[in-house]
Structure formats: C-alpha cells, structure tokens
Coordinates of C-alpha atoms and ligand atoms in Angstrom, one line a residue:
M1 CA 0.0 0.0 0.0
L2 CA 1.3 3.4 -0.8
S3 CA 1.7 5.9 2.0
I4 CA 0.6 9.5 1.3
S5 CA 3.4 12.0 1.6
N6 CA 3.7 15.2 -0.2
P7 CA 6.7 15.9 -2.4
P8 CA 5.4 18.7 -4.6
L9 CA 5.9 18.2 -8.3
H10 CA 4.7 20.5 -11.1
L11 CA 4.1 19.0 -14.5
S12 CA 3.5 21.2 -17.4
T13 CA 2.4 18.9 -20.3
R14 CA -1.2 17.7 -20.6
K15 CA -0.3 14.1 -21.2
I16 CA 3.0 12.6 -20.3
S17 CA 4.3 10.1 -22.8
M18 CA 7.3 8.7 -20.9
G19 CA 7.1 4.9 -20.0
K20 CA 4.0 2.8 -20.2
P21 CA 0.5 4.3 -20.0
H22 CA -0.5 4.4 -16.4
A23 CA -4.1 5.4 -15.4
I24 CA -5.2 6.3 -11.9
M25 CA -8.8 5.3 -11.3
V26 CA -11.0 6.7 -8.6
P27 CA -14.5 5.4 -7.9
F28 CA -17.1 7.3 -5.8
P29 CA -16.9 5.3 -2.5
M30 CA -20.1 3.3 -2.8
Q31 CA -20.3 -0.3 -4.0
G32 CA -22.6 0.5 -7.0
H33 CA -20.0 2.9 -8.3
I34 CA -16.9 0.7 -7.5
I35 CA -18.1 -2.4 -9.3
P36 CA -18.4 -1.0 -12.9
L37 CA -15.2 1.0 -12.6
M38 CA -13.3 -2.2 -11.4
E39 CA -14.7 -3.8 -14.5
L40 CA -13.4 -1.0 -16.7
A41 CA -10.0 -1.4 -14.9
Q42 CA -9.9 -5.0 -15.9
C43 CA -10.6 -4.1 -19.6
L44 CA -7.9 -1.5 -19.7
A45 CA -5.4 -3.8 -18.0
K46 CA -6.0 -6.4 -20.6
H47 CA -4.9 -3.9 -23.2
G48 CA -1.5 -3.3 -21.5
I49 CA -2.5 -0.2 -19.5
K50 CA -1.1 -0.1 -16.0
I51 CA -3.8 0.8 -13.4
T52 CA -3.6 2.3 -9.9
F53 CA -7.0 1.8 -8.5
V54 CA -7.7 3.9 -5.5
N55 CA -10.4 3.2 -2.9
T56 CA -11.1 4.7 0.5
E57 CA -9.6 2.4 3.2
I58 CA -12.9 0.7 4.1
N59 CA -13.7 -0.2 0.5
H60 CA -10.1 -1.1 -0.3
D61 CA -10.3 -3.8 2.4
R62 CA -13.5 -5.2 0.9
V63 CA -12.1 -5.2 -2.6
Q64 CA -9.0 -7.0 -1.5
A65 CA -10.8 -9.5 0.6
F66 CA -13.5 -10.5 -1.9
S67 CA -12.1 -9.8 -5.3
G68 CA -8.7 -11.1 -4.1
N69 CA -5.5 -10.7 -6.1
E70 CA -6.4 -13.6 -8.3
A71 CA -9.3 -11.6 -9.6
L72 CA -7.1 -8.9 -10.9
D73 CA -4.8 -8.6 -13.8
D74 CA -1.2 -8.1 -12.5
R75 CA -1.2 -4.7 -14.1
I76 CA -3.8 -3.5 -11.5
R77 CA -2.5 -2.2 -8.2
L78 CA -5.0 -1.5 -5.4
V79 CA -4.2 1.5 -3.3
S80 CA -6.1 3.0 -0.4
V81 CA -6.5 6.6 0.8
P82 CA -8.1 7.7 4.1
D83 CA -11.6 9.3 3.7
G84 CA -10.9 11.4 6.9
L85 CA -14.1 10.1 8.6
E86 CA -14.6 8.5 12.0
S87 CA -16.6 5.3 11.6
S88 CA -19.7 6.9 13.2
E89 CA -19.5 9.8 10.7
R90 CA -19.8 7.5 7.7
Y91 CA -23.5 7.2 8.4
I92 CA -24.1 10.9 8.5
P93 CA -24.8 11.7 4.8
E94 CA -23.8 15.4 4.9
K95 CA -20.5 14.6 6.6
F96 CA -19.8 11.7 4.3
M97 CA -20.4 13.7 1.2
E98 CA -18.7 16.9 2.2
T99 CA -15.7 15.1 3.4
V100 CA -15.4 12.9 0.3
Y101 CA -15.5 16.0 -1.9
E102 CA -12.8 17.8 0.1
I103 CA -10.5 15.0 1.3
M104 CA -10.5 12.6 -1.6
P105 CA -9.3 15.1 -4.2
R106 CA -6.5 16.2 -1.9
N107 CA -5.4 12.7 -1.3
I108 CA -5.5 11.9 -5.0
E109 CA -3.3 14.9 -5.8
E110 CA -0.7 13.8 -3.2
L111 CA -0.8 10.2 -4.5
I112 CA -0.2 11.3 -8.1
Q113 CA 2.7 13.5 -7.0
E114 CA 4.2 10.7 -5.0
I115 CA 4.0 8.3 -8.0
N116 CA 5.3 10.8 -10.4
A117 CA 8.3 11.6 -8.1
S118 CA 9.2 7.9 -7.9
N119 CA 10.9 5.6 -10.4
E120 CA 7.7 4.0 -11.6
D121 CA 5.7 4.8 -14.8
K122 CA 4.3 8.3 -14.5
I123 CA 0.5 8.8 -14.3
T124 CA -0.7 9.6 -17.8
C125 CA -4.4 10.0 -17.0
V126 CA -7.0 10.1 -14.3
I127 CA -10.3 8.3 -14.7
Y128 CA -12.6 9.5 -11.9
D129 CA -16.3 9.0 -11.1
Q130 CA -18.1 12.0 -12.4
C131 CA -19.6 12.5 -8.9
L132 CA -16.1 13.4 -7.7
G133 CA -15.8 16.4 -10.1
R134 CA -13.2 18.1 -8.1
I135 CA -10.6 15.5 -9.2
Q136 CA -10.8 17.2 -12.6
E137 CA -9.1 20.2 -10.9
V138 CA -6.4 18.0 -9.7
A139 CA -5.8 16.5 -13.2
E140 CA -5.6 20.0 -14.7
K141 CA -3.3 21.3 -12.0
L142 CA -0.9 18.3 -12.5
G143 CA -1.2 18.4 -16.3
V144 CA -2.5 14.8 -16.8
G145 CA -5.3 13.7 -19.1
S146 CA -8.7 13.1 -17.6
A147 CA -11.8 11.0 -18.1
A148 CA -15.0 11.4 -16.1
F149 CA -16.9 8.1 -15.7
C150 CA -20.6 7.9 -15.2
A151 CA -21.8 4.8 -13.4
A152 CA -25.4 5.7 -14.0
A153 CA -27.6 6.2 -17.1
A154 CA -26.6 9.0 -19.6
A155 CA -30.1 10.4 -18.9
L156 CA -28.9 11.4 -15.4
L157 CA -26.1 13.5 -16.9
V158 CA -28.5 15.1 -19.4
L159 CA -30.8 16.0 -16.6
G160 CA -27.9 17.6 -14.7
F161 CA -26.8 19.6 -17.8
N162 CA -30.3 20.9 -18.1
I163 CA -30.6 22.3 -14.6
P164 CA -30.3 26.0 -15.8
R165 CA -33.1 25.4 -18.4
L166 CA -35.3 23.7 -15.8
I167 CA -35.0 26.8 -13.6
E168 CA -35.5 29.2 -16.5
D169 CA -38.6 27.3 -17.6
G170 CA -40.1 27.4 -14.1
I171 CA -40.0 23.6 -13.7
I172 CA -37.9 23.8 -10.5
D173 CA -36.8 26.6 -8.2
N174 CA -33.2 27.7 -7.6
E175 CA -32.8 24.9 -5.0
G176 CA -34.1 22.2 -7.3
S177 CA -37.6 21.8 -5.7
P178 CA -40.5 21.2 -8.1
L179 CA -42.6 24.3 -8.7
N180 CA -45.6 22.2 -9.7
N181 CA -45.9 18.6 -8.5
N182 CA -48.4 17.6 -11.2
N183 CA -46.0 18.3 -14.0
I184 CA -44.5 15.4 -15.9
F185 CA -41.4 16.2 -17.8
Q186 CA -39.4 14.9 -20.8
L187 CA -36.1 16.4 -22.0
N188 CA -36.4 14.9 -25.4
P189 CA -39.1 12.7 -27.0
T190 CA -37.0 9.5 -26.6
M191 CA -36.0 10.2 -23.1
P192 CA -37.8 9.0 -19.9
I193 CA -40.9 10.8 -18.8
I194 CA -40.5 11.8 -15.2
S195 CA -42.1 14.0 -12.6
P196 CA -39.8 16.8 -11.2
S197 CA -40.4 15.3 -7.8
D198 CA -38.6 12.2 -9.1
F199 CA -35.5 14.2 -10.2
V200 CA -32.4 12.7 -8.7
W201 CA -31.8 15.4 -6.1
N202 CA -35.5 15.4 -4.9
R203 CA -35.6 11.7 -4.0
S204 CA -34.2 12.0 -0.5
K205 CA -36.3 12.5 2.6
I206 CA -33.6 14.7 4.1
S207 CA -33.7 18.3 2.9
A208 CA -30.0 18.8 3.5
I209 CA -29.2 15.9 1.2
R210 CA -31.5 17.2 -1.5
K211 CA -29.7 20.5 -1.4
L212 CA -26.3 18.9 -1.4
V213 CA -27.0 16.5 -4.3
F214 CA -28.4 19.4 -6.3
N215 CA -25.4 21.6 -5.7
I216 CA -22.9 18.9 -6.4
M217 CA -24.7 18.1 -9.7
K218 CA -24.4 21.8 -10.7
Q219 CA -20.8 21.9 -9.7
N220 CA -19.9 18.7 -11.5
N221 CA -21.4 20.0 -14.8
K222 CA -18.7 22.6 -14.8
F223 CA -15.9 20.0 -14.2
M224 CA -17.2 17.5 -16.7
K225 CA -16.9 20.1 -19.5
S226 CA -13.1 20.3 -18.9
A227 CA -12.5 16.5 -18.9
N228 CA -10.9 15.0 -22.1
W229 CA -13.6 12.2 -22.0
L230 CA -17.0 11.8 -20.5
I231 CA -17.6 8.0 -20.6
C232 CA -20.7 6.2 -19.5
N233 CA -21.6 2.7 -18.5
S234 CA -24.4 2.6 -21.0
V235 CA -25.3 1.6 -24.6
H236 CA -26.2 3.9 -27.4
N237 CA -29.3 2.0 -28.4
L238 CA -30.6 1.9 -24.8
E239 CA -30.7 5.7 -24.6
P240 CA -30.6 7.1 -28.1
G241 CA -32.3 10.3 -27.1
A242 CA -29.8 11.1 -24.3
F243 CA -26.8 10.4 -26.6
T244 CA -28.3 12.6 -29.4
V245 CA -28.8 15.6 -27.2
A246 CA -25.5 15.2 -25.4
T247 CA -23.0 14.0 -27.9
Q248 CA -20.1 14.6 -25.5
I249 CA -21.1 11.5 -23.6
T250 CA -19.5 8.3 -24.9
P251 CA -21.2 5.0 -24.1
I252 CA -18.8 2.1 -23.4
G253 CA -21.2 -0.3 -21.6
P254 CA -22.4 -2.6 -20.5
L255 CA -19.3 -3.2 -18.3
L256 CA -20.2 -6.7 -17.0
S257 CA -18.1 -9.5 -15.7
T258 CA -20.0 -11.9 -17.8
N259 CA -18.5 -10.2 -20.9
R260 CA -15.1 -11.3 -19.8
P261 CA -13.6 -14.6 -20.9
Q262 CA -12.3 -15.5 -17.5
N263 CA -14.5 -16.7 -14.8
L264 CA -13.3 -14.1 -12.3
P265 CA -15.1 -12.8 -9.2
D266 CA -17.4 -9.8 -9.8
H267 CA -18.3 -8.9 -6.2
I268 CA -16.9 -7.1 -3.2
Q269 CA -19.0 -9.0 -0.7
E270 CA -19.0 -12.7 0.1
P271 CA -21.8 -14.2 -2.0
D272 CA -23.8 -17.2 -0.9
P273 CA -21.8 -20.2 -2.2
D274 CA -24.8 -22.5 -2.9
C275 CA -27.4 -20.4 -4.6
L276 CA -26.3 -21.2 -8.2
K277 CA -26.5 -24.9 -7.3
W278 CA -30.0 -24.3 -5.9
L279 CA -31.0 -22.5 -9.2
D280 CA -29.7 -25.5 -11.2
Q281 CA -32.4 -27.6 -9.5
Q282 CA -35.3 -25.2 -10.5
P283 CA -37.2 -25.5 -13.8
P284 CA -36.3 -23.0 -16.6
C285 CA -37.8 -19.5 -16.3
S286 CA -39.5 -20.3 -13.0
V287 CA -37.7 -18.3 -10.3
I288 CA -38.4 -14.8 -9.0
Y289 CA -35.1 -13.1 -8.1
I290 CA -35.4 -10.3 -5.5
A291 CA -32.6 -7.9 -4.6
F292 CA -32.4 -4.2 -3.8
G293 CA -28.7 -3.3 -4.3
S294 CA -26.3 -2.3 -1.6
T295 CA -28.2 0.4 0.4
T296 CA -32.0 0.0 0.2
I297 CA -33.7 -0.5 3.6
F298 CA -37.3 -1.4 4.3
N299 CA -39.2 -0.7 7.6
K300 CA -40.7 -3.7 9.4
N301 CA -44.2 -3.3 8.0
Q302 CA -43.0 -2.9 4.4
F303 CA -40.6 -5.8 4.8
Q304 CA -43.5 -8.1 6.0
E305 CA -45.7 -7.0 3.1
L306 CA -42.9 -7.9 0.7
A307 CA -42.4 -11.3 2.4
M308 CA -46.2 -12.0 2.1
G309 CA -46.4 -10.9 -1.5
I310 CA -43.6 -13.2 -2.5
E311 CA -45.1 -16.1 -0.5
Q312 CA -48.6 -15.6 -2.0
S313 CA -47.2 -15.7 -5.5
N314 CA -46.4 -19.4 -4.7
R315 CA -43.4 -19.7 -7.0
P316 CA -39.8 -20.5 -6.4
F317 CA -37.8 -17.5 -5.3
L318 CA -34.2 -16.4 -4.5
W319 CA -34.3 -13.4 -2.2
V320 CA -31.3 -11.3 -1.1
V321 CA -31.8 -10.0 2.4
R322 CA -28.6 -8.2 3.3
P323 CA -27.0 -8.9 6.7
D324 CA -27.4 -5.2 7.6
S325 CA -31.2 -5.2 7.2
D326 CA -33.7 -6.1 9.8
K327 CA -35.0 -9.6 9.1
D328 CA -38.6 -9.3 10.6
F329 CA -40.2 -12.2 8.7
P330 CA -43.8 -12.9 9.5
D331 CA -44.4 -15.7 12.1
G332 CA -43.6 -19.2 10.7
Y333 CA -42.6 -17.7 7.3
L334 CA -39.2 -19.4 7.0
D335 CA -40.8 -22.8 7.6
R336 CA -43.6 -22.3 5.2
V337 CA -41.3 -21.2 2.3
T338 CA -38.5 -23.6 2.9
T339 CA -39.5 -26.0 0.1
H340 CA -39.4 -23.4 -2.7
G341 CA -37.6 -20.3 -1.4
R342 CA -34.0 -19.5 -0.8
I343 CA -33.0 -16.4 1.3
V344 CA -29.3 -15.3 1.1
G345 CA -27.3 -12.4 2.5
W346 CA -25.6 -11.6 -0.9
A347 CA -25.9 -13.4 -4.2
P348 CA -23.5 -13.5 -7.2
Q349 CA -26.0 -11.4 -9.0
Q350 CA -24.6 -11.2 -12.5
R351 CA -24.4 -15.0 -12.6
V352 CA -27.8 -15.4 -11.0
L353 CA -29.4 -13.2 -13.7
S354 CA -27.8 -15.1 -16.5
H355 CA -29.1 -18.4 -15.1
S356 CA -31.8 -20.1 -17.2
S357 CA -34.1 -20.7 -14.2
I358 CA -34.6 -16.9 -13.6
A359 CA -38.0 -15.6 -14.7
C360 CA -38.1 -12.1 -13.4
F361 CA -36.3 -9.6 -11.1
I362 CA -37.9 -7.5 -8.4
S363 CA -35.4 -4.6 -8.1
H364 CA -34.8 -1.1 -6.8
C365 CA -33.7 -0.3 -10.4
G366 CA -30.1 0.7 -9.5
W367 CA -28.3 1.2 -12.9
N368 CA -26.0 -1.8 -12.5
S369 CA -29.0 -4.1 -11.7
T370 CA -30.9 -2.6 -14.6
L371 CA -28.0 -3.2 -17.1
E372 CA -27.5 -6.7 -15.7
S373 CA -31.1 -7.6 -16.1
V374 CA -31.5 -6.2 -19.6
S375 CA -28.3 -7.8 -20.7
N376 CA -29.8 -11.2 -19.7
G377 CA -33.2 -10.6 -21.1
V378 CA -34.9 -10.7 -17.7
P379 CA -38.1 -8.7 -17.2
M380 CA -38.3 -6.5 -14.1
L381 CA -40.7 -5.4 -11.3
C382 CA -39.6 -1.9 -10.4
W383 CA -39.5 -0.6 -6.8
P384 CA -37.2 2.4 -6.9
Y385 CA -36.0 3.9 -3.6
F386 CA -33.5 6.7 -4.2
A387 CA -31.7 9.0 -6.6
D388 CA -31.5 7.9 -10.3
Q389 CA -33.5 4.8 -9.7
F390 CA -36.7 6.6 -10.7
I391 CA -35.3 7.6 -14.1
N392 CA -34.2 4.0 -14.6
R393 CA -37.7 2.8 -13.8
S394 CA -39.1 5.1 -16.4
Y395 CA -36.8 3.5 -19.0
I396 CA -37.8 0.0 -17.9
C397 CA -41.5 0.5 -17.8
D398 CA -42.3 3.4 -20.2
T399 CA -39.5 3.3 -22.8
W400 CA -38.3 -0.3 -23.2
K401 CA -41.5 -1.7 -21.8
I402 CA -39.8 -4.7 -20.2
G403 CA -41.3 -4.4 -16.8
L404 CA -44.0 -3.2 -14.5
T405 CA -43.9 -0.7 -11.6
I406 CA -45.0 -1.6 -8.1
D407 CA -47.4 1.0 -6.8
E408 CA -47.8 2.3 -3.3
D409 CA -51.2 2.6 -1.7
E410 CA -52.6 5.9 -0.5
N411 CA -50.5 5.6 2.8
G412 CA -47.3 5.1 0.9
V413 CA -47.1 1.3 1.5
V414 CA -46.7 -1.4 -1.1
K415 CA -49.3 -4.0 -0.1
F416 CA -48.7 -7.8 -0.6
D417 CA -51.6 -8.2 -3.0
E418 CA -50.1 -5.5 -5.3
I419 CA -46.8 -7.4 -5.3
K420 CA -48.5 -10.7 -6.0
E421 CA -50.6 -9.3 -8.8
K422 CA -47.7 -7.7 -10.6
I423 CA -45.6 -10.9 -10.3
D424 CA -48.5 -12.8 -11.8
R425 CA -48.7 -10.4 -14.7
L426 CA -45.0 -10.7 -15.5
F427 CA -45.4 -14.5 -15.6
E428 CA -48.6 -14.5 -17.6
E429 CA -48.0 -11.8 -20.2
D430 CA -45.2 -13.1 -22.6
V431 CA -44.7 -9.6 -24.1
F432 CA -42.4 -8.5 -21.3
K433 CA -40.0 -11.4 -21.8
E434 CA -40.1 -11.1 -25.6
R435 CA -39.1 -7.4 -25.5
A436 CA -36.5 -8.1 -22.9
L437 CA -34.9 -10.7 -25.2
C438 CA -34.8 -8.3 -28.1
L439 CA -33.1 -5.7 -25.9
K440 CA -30.6 -8.4 -24.8
E441 CA -29.7 -9.1 -28.4
M442 CA -29.2 -5.4 -29.1
I443 CA -27.0 -4.9 -26.1
S444 CA -24.8 -7.8 -26.7
S445 CA -24.1 -6.8 -30.3
S446 CA -23.0 -3.3 -29.1
A447 CA -20.4 -4.7 -26.8
S448 CA -19.1 -7.3 -29.3
E449 CA -16.4 -6.6 -31.9
G450 CA -17.6 -3.9 -34.4
G451 CA -20.5 -2.7 -32.1
D452 CA -20.8 0.9 -30.9
S453 CA -19.6 0.5 -27.3
Y454 CA -16.8 -1.8 -28.5
K455 CA -15.6 0.9 -30.9
N456 CA -15.9 3.7 -28.3
L457 CA -13.9 1.7 -25.8
S458 CA -11.2 0.9 -28.4
N459 CA -10.9 4.6 -29.2
F460 CA -10.7 5.4 -25.5
I461 CA -8.0 2.8 -25.0
S462 CA -6.0 4.2 -28.0
W463 CA -6.2 7.7 -26.4
I464 CA -4.8 6.4 -23.1
R465 CA -2.0 4.6 -24.9
G466 CA -1.1 7.8 -26.5
Ligands
UDX1 C1 -26.1 2.8 -6.5 C2 -27.4 3.4 -7.1 O1 -28.5 2.8 -6.5 C3 -27.5 3.2 -8.6 O2 -28.7 3.7 -9.0 C4 -26.3 4.0 -9.2 O3 -26.5 4.0 -10.5 C5 -25.0 3.3 -8.7 O4 -25.0 3.3 -7.3 P1 -26.8 0.3 -5.8 O5 -27.9 0.9 -5.0 O6 -25.9 -0.6 -5.0 O7 -25.9 1.4 -6.5 O8 -27.5 -0.6 -7.0 P2 -26.9 -1.1 -8.3 O9 -26.5 0.0 -9.2 O10 -28.0 -2.0 -8.8 O11 -25.6 -1.9 -7.9 C6 -25.7 -3.1 -7.1 C7 -24.6 -4.0 -7.5 O12 -24.4 -5.0 -6.5 C8 -24.9 -4.7 -8.8 O13 -23.7 -4.8 -9.6 C9 -25.2 -6.1 -8.4 O14 -24.9 -7.2 -9.3 C10 -24.5 -6.3 -7.1 N1 -25.2 -7.2 -6.2 C11 -26.3 -6.8 -5.6 C12 -24.6 -8.4 -6.0 O15 -23.6 -8.8 -6.6 N2 -25.3 -9.3 -5.1 C13 -26.4 -9.0 -4.5 O16 -26.9 -9.8 -3.7 C14 -27.0 -7.7 -4.7

C-alpha cells in the first residue's frame, strides 16, 4: 500500500508520454460505483495499461478481501487513501459527502505527486467517477489527461446539464424543488418521462441531502466540461435520445463480468456459495429473483408485506436480504417457504441473472442491476428507492416496456396483493419477456467486436495509450 506523503511536483504537459501508459482510477466510495469501474479497470489492463485503482480504506479492504488478487490482472494495483471520517460519521450523509468531496481530491493529488516523483511509470491520465468532479481540478493542476466516468444512465447527466433550463422554464426553483408537483417532464421525445419530484436530487427524505446533491450536480457539470472524455456505462441503443442531445457522452457499456472470458469474481462482498446450485435444480424460467442493491432499507411493515407478496405468488424465489437489514419475517414464514424459497445475505447477482431458471427480477432499479437484467433478457418489477432509480424505472416501464412498476397505496405502503398481482402479470404476459430478449440481443451486439460500445472503448484505450 502506498503511503501518502507530499513531495510537490509540477508537471506542465497535458499528457505525459514517458514509459507505459498508467491510469489512476478513482470510484465514488459506494459499491454500486466501484463495481463497474473495477470492470473497466480489468478491460484496460487487458490492453496493457497499468492501473492504480484507489479506494477509501474501508472499500479497499473489501475489494482486497473478496475480489482477491487472483481476480485482478497483474497490471492493476490496489491502493487506499483515508476518507478522513470517523466510523460513526460514515452514516451521516452530509458529513460523508462533504468530506469525500474535500479530502479525496486532496489525497489523490498527493498520491499522483508521489507516484510521479518515484521511479515507476508516470501517471498519464486520471479516470474518476463524475460524482467526484473536483478531481478534474487535480488533473488540470498536475497536467495529466482526464476522463469522467458515469456509473449511471446517460439520462442522469443530461438531466444535470439541463438544470439551468429547468430553472428558467419554471419547472424547478433555484434549489431544485419542483414548482408544480403535477408536471411530468421529458427532456427529449425519446428520453424517460419523469415528474420533477422524481428528479435525482429530490428523491431523498432529508432536505440537506437534497440540497447537497443538487449543488454537487451543478458543480460537476462545470468540471465534466473540462474532462478529455466523459464516458458512461451505457449503450447507445438503450438511450438514443440522451446520446443525441449530449454528444459529448461516450457510451462504453455494458461493463459486465459476464462479458469477460475469465470466470473471475465480480463482487466485493461474500456471496452465498450455494445459490447457483440451488438454481440448477429449478425449472427453466420459474424463479423470482429479489434484490435491492447495496443500500435500500425497508421498515418492518414494508418488509413483511414484501415477504407475504412473495409467499402468495407461490413460485420458487431467491431473495437477497442483506446482513445489515432487519429480518422481521412474518411468524412461521421461513418454515412455510423452505420448500421453494432461498434467502441469502448476498448473491453472485450477475451469474444469477444469467441463469436459465430466472423468470423475473424484483429490483430497486439501480443502474447496475438494470443493465445486468436487460443484458440477460430478464423482465423486471420496479420498486425504486432513491436518486437515479426513478429515471431507470421510467426507461424500464415506459421506454423499453420490459417491466412493471410496483405502486404504493394511499398511505405510501406497497401491499402484498399488489406485489403478487404484478408478479403474476409478469409470468402471464409473454410480451415482457419477448421485449427483454430483443433488448438483450441489441446490447450484446453493441459490446461485441464492431459494435458501438466496443468501438468507443477501443478509441478510449487508444487515447490512453497515446
Ligand atoms: C447505486 C445506485 O442505487 C445506482 O442507481 C447507481 O447508478 C449506482 O450506485 P446500488 O444501489 O448498490 O448502486 O445498486 P446497483 O447499481 O444496482 O448496484 C448493485 C450491484 O451490486 C450490482 O452490480 C449487483 O450485481 C451487485 N449485487 C447486488 C450483488 O452482486 N449481489 C447482491 O446480492 C446484490
């Protein structure tokens, strides 16, 4: 592990051509952002690019423990930097976000200076999560090339770029709040229809977070303009409207471990070792897979309604209930479902979704989960929780029409009979599966040799190689 010291070094050229190409990659410190950037790191390393992949200490330990060195090309070096937070502060969102935006860029600057002052290959470019826009300032200050990486849909970026227009048109006020809740909004005829109350920054219950996310998006717009590349884990044909109105965004997705020839790990948590064997025993297209990403939390009442809805559907299911969630199952539940249900703390999701026994996916619509589902032709039941997940739901249900939305009742609760009814519809109406399979075809051709994403990624790699 590199230590962080600070020998100042001033570099004047934009891209340094001495030695081998060497990229420093910095994900936003959340699992859903780390996974796709790790995937990109593996692609780049396969093309001879040396990678220094930087996580905060807590995530670095996870990546090392569960991806393990055998998961990584020997050109990838994992490095950690402190996030400057006490462990209790990591759960205070304002503290977490503010500190990440101040401390991480500073640490990255020091790390680049340290590497460049040493005998190893100089850093030639920085690839950073676009949420960490201030790292762009570091790249400019140190004279290295830069690429901002978006782990979410391109539509999220387009929404951010349009903040000034949304204010000017009276859709939102200066702090991002909707001026009329009944509006629905579409930035372009092929882009998702959403309500301003579902804009990314408005989907937190805490007003300080809403403000923070809104301001960070505005600030990051400015930084992204200066980056040499703005790359996105998406596919042109999935979001043609977004890529037409924002030609500066380059799609290079889907970045999935299943696209790699090697059977390398794709997780940073310990997955249940037996669930794939359990899936092998289920009939084709019979199992409901239920998972809500790395942060979604349900209250007791909602958790029990979900449990009952799954039970009432009376079909085989694989349900991820993370170790950090409350497991308040209804009385006798685990005994009643034992013959046809499997509940695990974490699943090897990409491999689960590519298993022939999976019929549908009940999901929070995180962008990784969405891409993994569409890449495998799996219809979805959408239950978004936070941030960009509402835009993703709109793509799934309104644009691609490969899923259904789960609706809350008038008290804001999703009842068990709503869950059962929507599950039944996904099984009974073949049209969802048919469309999902078409989308799967389209996506896989984009990532294959000659496809759009393949060409974009090749161009990006050529740029890094200089
Ligand atoms: C977050 C946001 O929700 C998402 O919208 C944003 O675009 C990225 O960051 P997260 O909530 O964790 O991510 O959801 P998602 O994007 O779906 O990522 C979850 C990842 O964890 C997926 O790659 C999924 O395969 C993996 N996972 C999840 C597992 O490997 N096993 C599990 O049991 C559950």
